[in-house]
């Protein structure tokens, strides 16, 4: 554990900056009681390998958090990534969080590329403003209770899926995507809790569109890919149970 000291005394954060932080390489393994990587301003991660275990946030920016590349593995956290705004353009990200996987405290969250997997006890992704997904591969094992959702966004905001692959599973509460999304989104509320296991979406000819292994029990599945077409009917197989669903 790395500690830093400021005018308030000893910090239990791993890496801490009072100003902006730019990380463009290296290998970091941090086990910290507080945030593993923290800035009182902006953080940009361009490259590098980060293995983080923390009692609070894996990466926390008081202002903007931008990920342009690198490999970020958060093995234990309260929240995995947090910023006033969060933009992910590329990289490989794997988050385990007792609360939210990725959280924005302010205006917006944009997921534009890369590979993201989230195992969350709270919301998988939680934007207190708009949520926009433009690309990348995003897989979310969300909460198994009614108090949170795999995808959550602000009360007066919207969530858009314009590209990429999204697979989000959870129980209970579920937020719908905006009708203004450029890519079709399937949201299936199942009639019962499904056990952890394979989630497979096939088209009318039996071609596999999505195959994912759920890590938790769930009763809601959200899927969006470029292959999902308006008016087409698909078969969703969950723990051996099949459900027919039509993209509207």
Short mmCIF file of C-alpha atoms in Angstrom, two decimals:
data_model
loop_
_atom_site.label_atom_id
_atom_site.label_comp_id
_atom_site.label_asym_id
_atom_site.label_seq_id
_atom_site.Cartn_x
_atom_site.Cartn_y
_atom_site.Cartn_z
CA UNK A 1 0.00 0.00 0.00
CA UNK A 2 1.34 3.40 -0.98
CA UNK A 3 0.45 6.42 1.17
CA UNK A 4 0.71 10.13 0.55
CA UNK A 5 0.53 13.05 2.94
CA UNK A 6 -1.20 16.40 2.53
CA UNK A 7 -2.25 19.20 4.86
CA UNK A 8 -5.00 17.03 6.33
CA UNK A 9 -2.64 14.27 7.42
CA UNK A 10 -1.99 10.78 6.12
CA UNK A 11 -3.99 9.48 3.15
CA UNK A 12 -4.72 5.81 2.61
CA UNK A 13 -5.07 6.30 -1.14
CA UNK A 14 -2.68 4.40 -3.41
CA UNK A 15 -1.72 7.14 -5.89
CA UNK A 16 -3.01 10.63 -5.22
CA UNK A 17 -2.70 13.92 -7.12
CA UNK A 18 -3.99 17.34 -6.17
CA UNK A 19 -4.10 18.29 -9.86
CA UNK A 20 -4.57 16.49 -13.15
CA UNK A 21 -3.08 13.02 -13.68
CA UNK A 22 -1.94 11.42 -16.96
CA UNK A 23 -0.94 7.74 -16.94
CA UNK A 24 0.57 6.45 -20.18
CA UNK A 25 2.24 3.16 -19.27
CA UNK A 26 3.76 0.95 -16.62
CA UNK A 27 2.49 -1.84 -14.41
CA UNK A 28 0.72 -1.02 -11.15
CA UNK A 29 -0.53 -3.32 -8.42
CA UNK A 30 -2.25 -1.37 -5.65
CA UNK A 31 -4.06 -2.58 -2.53
CA UNK A 32 -5.39 0.45 -0.66
CA UNK A 33 -7.90 1.21 2.08
CA UNK A 34 -9.16 4.28 0.19
CA UNK A 35 -9.13 5.05 -3.57
CA UNK A 36 -6.40 3.18 -5.44
CA UNK A 37 -5.89 6.02 -7.95
CA UNK A 38 -7.26 9.48 -7.07
CA UNK A 39 -7.11 12.98 -8.53
CA UNK A 40 -8.71 16.15 -7.23
CA UNK A 41 -9.02 17.15 -10.92
CA UNK A 42 -8.90 15.06 -14.16
CA UNK A 43 -7.46 11.61 -14.82
CA UNK A 44 -6.50 10.32 -18.28
CA UNK A 45 -5.34 6.71 -18.65
CA UNK A 46 -3.69 6.18 -22.03
CA UNK A 47 -1.92 2.87 -21.44
CA UNK A 48 -0.53 0.61 -18.74
CA UNK A 49 -1.62 -2.35 -16.65
CA UNK A 50 -3.47 -1.69 -13.39
CA UNK A 51 -4.52 -4.29 -10.83
CA UNK A 52 -6.45 -2.54 -8.08
CA UNK A 53 -8.03 -3.65 -4.81
CA UNK A 54 -9.57 -0.95 -2.65
CA UNK A 55 -11.97 -0.21 0.16
CA UNK A 56 -13.41 2.66 -1.89
CA UNK A 57 -12.98 3.55 -5.60
CA UNK A 58 -10.59 1.84 -7.97
CA UNK A 59 -10.05 5.03 -9.98
CA UNK A 60 -11.61 8.32 -8.82
CA UNK A 61 -11.47 11.72 -10.53
CA UNK A 62 -13.16 14.75 -8.99
CA UNK A 63 -13.54 16.07 -12.55
CA UNK A 64 -13.28 14.09 -15.82
CA UNK A 65 -12.10 10.48 -16.01
CA UNK A 66 -10.96 9.44 -19.51
CA UNK A 67 -9.72 5.97 -20.47
CA UNK A 68 -8.04 5.75 -23.87
CA UNK A 69 -6.31 2.40 -23.42
CA UNK A 70 -4.58 0.03 -21.06
CA UNK A 71 -5.76 -2.87 -18.94
CA UNK A 72 -7.61 -2.06 -15.73
CA UNK A 73 -8.60 -4.86 -13.38
CA UNK A 74 -10.45 -3.87 -10.21
CA UNK A 75 -10.60 -7.01 -8.10
CA UNK A 76 -12.34 -5.43 -5.10
CA UNK A 77 -13.95 -2.01 -4.64
CA UNK A 78 -16.92 -0.01 -3.43
CA UNK A 79 -17.15 1.62 -6.87
CA UNK A 80 -14.84 0.63 -9.71
CA UNK A 81 -14.46 3.83 -11.75
CA UNK A 82 -15.88 7.21 -10.75
CA UNK A 83 -15.66 10.74 -12.09
CA UNK A 84 -17.74 13.84 -12.51
CA UNK A 85 -17.88 12.60 -16.11
CA UNK A 86 -16.55 9.31 -17.47
CA UNK A 87 -15.44 8.67 -21.07
CA UNK A 88 -14.08 5.29 -22.14
CA UNK A 89 -12.64 5.20 -25.66
CA UNK A 90 -10.59 2.00 -25.54
CA UNK A 91 -8.90 -0.45 -23.21
CA UNK A 92 -9.71 -3.67 -21.37
CA UNK A 93 -11.60 -3.13 -18.13
CA UNK A 94 -12.79 -5.73 -15.62
CA UNK A 95 -14.51 -4.43 -12.48
CA UNK A 96 -15.79 -6.09 -9.32
CA UNK A 97 -17.69 -3.64 -7.09
CA UNK A 98 -19.89 -3.96 -4.03
CA UNK A 99 -21.82 -0.90 -5.25
CA UNK A 100 -21.65 0.72 -8.72
CA UNK A 101 -19.25 -0.56 -11.35
CA UNK A 102 -18.87 2.77 -13.18
CA UNK A 103 -20.37 5.94 -11.72
CA UNK A 104 -20.59 9.55 -12.86
CA UNK A 105 -21.44 12.09 -10.20
CA UNK A 106 -22.36 14.73 -12.77
CA UNK A 107 -23.23 15.36 -16.38
CA UNK A 108 -22.63 12.31 -18.55
CA UNK A 109 -21.05 8.96 -19.27
CA UNK A 110 -19.83 7.96 -22.75
CA UNK A 111 -18.70 4.44 -23.62
CA UNK A 112 -17.15 4.58 -27.08
CA UNK A 113 -14.93 1.50 -27.35
CA UNK A 114 -12.87 -1.15 -25.66
CA UNK A 115 -13.92 -4.20 -23.65
CA UNK A 116 -15.74 -3.72 -20.34
CA UNK A 117 -16.97 -6.37 -17.90
CA UNK A 118 -18.67 -5.39 -14.66
CA UNK A 119 -19.73 -7.53 -11.69
CA UNK A 120 -21.66 -5.16 -9.44
CA UNK A 121 -23.60 -5.36 -6.20
CA UNK A 122 -25.22 -2.00 -6.98
CA UNK A 123 -25.80 -0.43 -10.39
CA UNK A 124 -23.58 -1.78 -13.15
CA UNK A 125 -23.21 1.60 -14.83
CA UNK A 126 -24.73 4.62 -13.10
CA UNK A 127 -24.78 8.00 -14.82
CA UNK A 128 -26.35 10.87 -12.96
CA UNK A 129 -26.72 12.51 -16.38
CA UNK A 130 -27.06 11.01 -19.86
CA UNK A 131 -25.56 7.62 -20.72
CA UNK A 132 -24.37 7.15 -24.31
CA UNK A 133 -22.97 3.89 -25.69
CA UNK A 134 -21.37 4.37 -29.10
CA UNK A 135 -19.19 1.27 -29.35
CA UNK A 136 -17.15 -1.40 -27.65
CA UNK A 137 -18.15 -4.60 -25.88
CA UNK A 138 -19.95 -4.12 -22.58
CA UNK A 139 -21.01 -7.01 -20.35
CA UNK A 140 -22.71 -6.31 -17.03
CA UNK A 141 -23.61 -8.71 -14.24
CA UNK A 142 -25.80 -6.35 -12.27
CA UNK A 143 -27.48 -6.57 -8.88
CA UNK A 144 -29.61 -9.47 -7.67
CA UNK A 145 -31.97 -7.21 -5.67
CA UNK A 146 -34.72 -4.72 -6.48
CA UNK A 147 -32.92 -1.60 -5.29
CA UNK A 148 -30.48 -1.20 -8.18
CA UNK A 149 -30.18 -1.89 -11.89
CA UNK A 150 -27.60 -3.08 -14.39
CA UNK A 151 -28.02 0.29 -16.15
CA UNK A 152 -29.09 3.46 -14.35
CA UNK A 153 -29.18 7.12 -15.37
CA UNK A 154 -30.47 10.47 -14.16
CA UNK A 155 -34.19 11.09 -13.63
CA UNK A 156 -34.26 13.84 -16.26
CA UNK A 157 -31.72 12.19 -18.54
CA UNK A 158 -31.69 9.48 -21.20
CA UNK A 159 -29.67 6.41 -22.20
CA UNK A 160 -28.71 5.92 -25.85
CA UNK A 161 -27.21 2.88 -27.55
CA UNK A 162 -25.77 3.89 -30.92
CA UNK A 163 -23.30 1.07 -31.52
CA UNK A 164 -21.27 -1.73 -30.01
CA UNK A 165 -22.36 -4.82 -28.10
CA UNK A 166 -24.26 -4.54 -24.83
CA UNK A 167 -25.30 -7.46 -22.63
CA UNK A 168 -26.68 -6.53 -19.22
CA UNK A 169 -28.36 -8.85 -16.75
CA UNK A 170 -29.89 -8.07 -13.36
CA UNK A 171 -32.87 -8.62 -11.09
CA UNK A 172 -35.73 -6.34 -10.18
CA UNK A 173 -35.56 -2.75 -11.38
CA UNK A 174 -34.66 -2.12 -15.04
CA UNK A 175 -34.17 1.14 -16.91
CA UNK A 176 -35.25 1.30 -20.56
CA UNK A 177 -33.14 2.77 -23.33
CA UNK A 178 -34.21 5.84 -25.29
CA UNK A 179 -36.28 5.34 -28.43
CA UNK A 180 -33.86 7.78 -30.07
CA UNK A 181 -31.07 5.17 -29.91
CA UNK A 182 -29.55 4.40 -33.30
CA UNK A 183 -29.23 0.71 -32.46
CA UNK A 184 -32.10 -1.58 -31.47
CA UNK A 185 -32.24 -2.76 -27.87
CA UNK A 186 -33.97 -5.90 -26.60
CA UNK A 187 -35.11 -5.82 -22.98
CA UNK A 188 -36.65 -9.04 -21.70
CA UNK A 189 -38.27 -9.30 -18.27
CA UNK A 190 -38.44 -12.98 -17.41
CA UNK A 191 -41.22 -14.43 -15.30
CA UNK A 192 -38.86 -15.98 -12.75
CA UNK A 193 -35.35 -15.84 -11.37
CA UNK A 194 -32.85 -17.61 -13.56
CA UNK A 195 -29.77 -19.30 -12.19
CA UNK A 196 -26.30 -18.21 -13.26
CA UNK A 197 -25.36 -19.79 -16.57
CA UNK A 198 -25.52 -19.36 -20.31
CA UNK A 199 -27.50 -16.54 -21.92
CA UNK A 200 -27.81 -17.07 -25.69
CA UNK A 201 -29.63 -14.99 -28.30
CA UNK A 202 -30.25 -16.61 -31.70
CA UNK A 203 -31.99 -15.36 -34.82
CA UNK A 204 -34.84 -17.08 -36.68
CA UNK A 205 -32.35 -19.28 -38.55
CA UNK A 206 -30.58 -20.41 -35.39
CA UNK A 207 -27.50 -18.23 -35.81
CA UNK A 208 -26.00 -17.14 -32.49
CA UNK A 209 -26.09 -13.36 -32.08
CA UNK A 210 -24.89 -13.23 -28.48
CA UNK A 211 -23.55 -15.85 -26.08
CA UNK A 212 -22.68 -14.89 -22.52
CA UNK A 213 -22.26 -16.70 -19.21
CA UNK A 214 -24.15 -14.93 -16.43
CA UNK A 215 -22.36 -14.97 -13.07
CA UNK A 216 -25.45 -14.23 -10.93
CA UNK A 217 -29.14 -15.02 -10.68
CA UNK A 218 -31.27 -12.64 -12.76
CA UNK A 219 -34.73 -11.96 -14.16
CA UNK A 220 -33.96 -9.23 -16.72
CA UNK A 221 -31.78 -9.31 -19.85
CA UNK A 222 -30.84 -6.31 -21.98
CA UNK A 223 -29.09 -6.96 -25.30
CA UNK A 224 -28.09 -4.62 -28.11
CA UNK A 225 -25.88 -5.40 -31.10
CA UNK A 226 -25.66 -4.22 -34.68
CA UNK A 227 -27.19 -7.58 -35.75
CA UNK A 228 -30.51 -6.93 -33.99
CA UNK A 229 -32.95 -5.63 -36.61
CA UNK A 230 -36.29 -3.92 -36.21
CA UNK A 231 -39.24 -6.29 -36.67
CA UNK A 232 -37.14 -9.45 -36.46
CA UNK A 233 -37.94 -12.19 -33.96
CA UNK A 234 -35.24 -13.78 -31.80
CA UNK A 235 -34.98 -16.63 -29.32
CA UNK A 236 -33.45 -15.91 -25.93
CA UNK A 237 -32.27 -19.00 -24.07
CA UNK A 238 -31.70 -18.54 -20.33
CA UNK A 239 -30.78 -21.45 -18.09
CA UNK A 240 -32.52 -23.81 -20.50
CA UNK A 241 -35.70 -21.70 -20.79
CA UNK A 242 -36.53 -20.15 -24.17
CA UNK A 243 -38.33 -16.85 -24.77
CA UNK A 244 -39.37 -15.41 -28.11
CA UNK A 245 -38.78 -11.67 -28.43
CA UNK A 246 -39.35 -9.24 -31.31
CA UNK A 247 -37.25 -6.11 -31.83
CA UNK A 248 -39.59 -3.13 -32.13
#
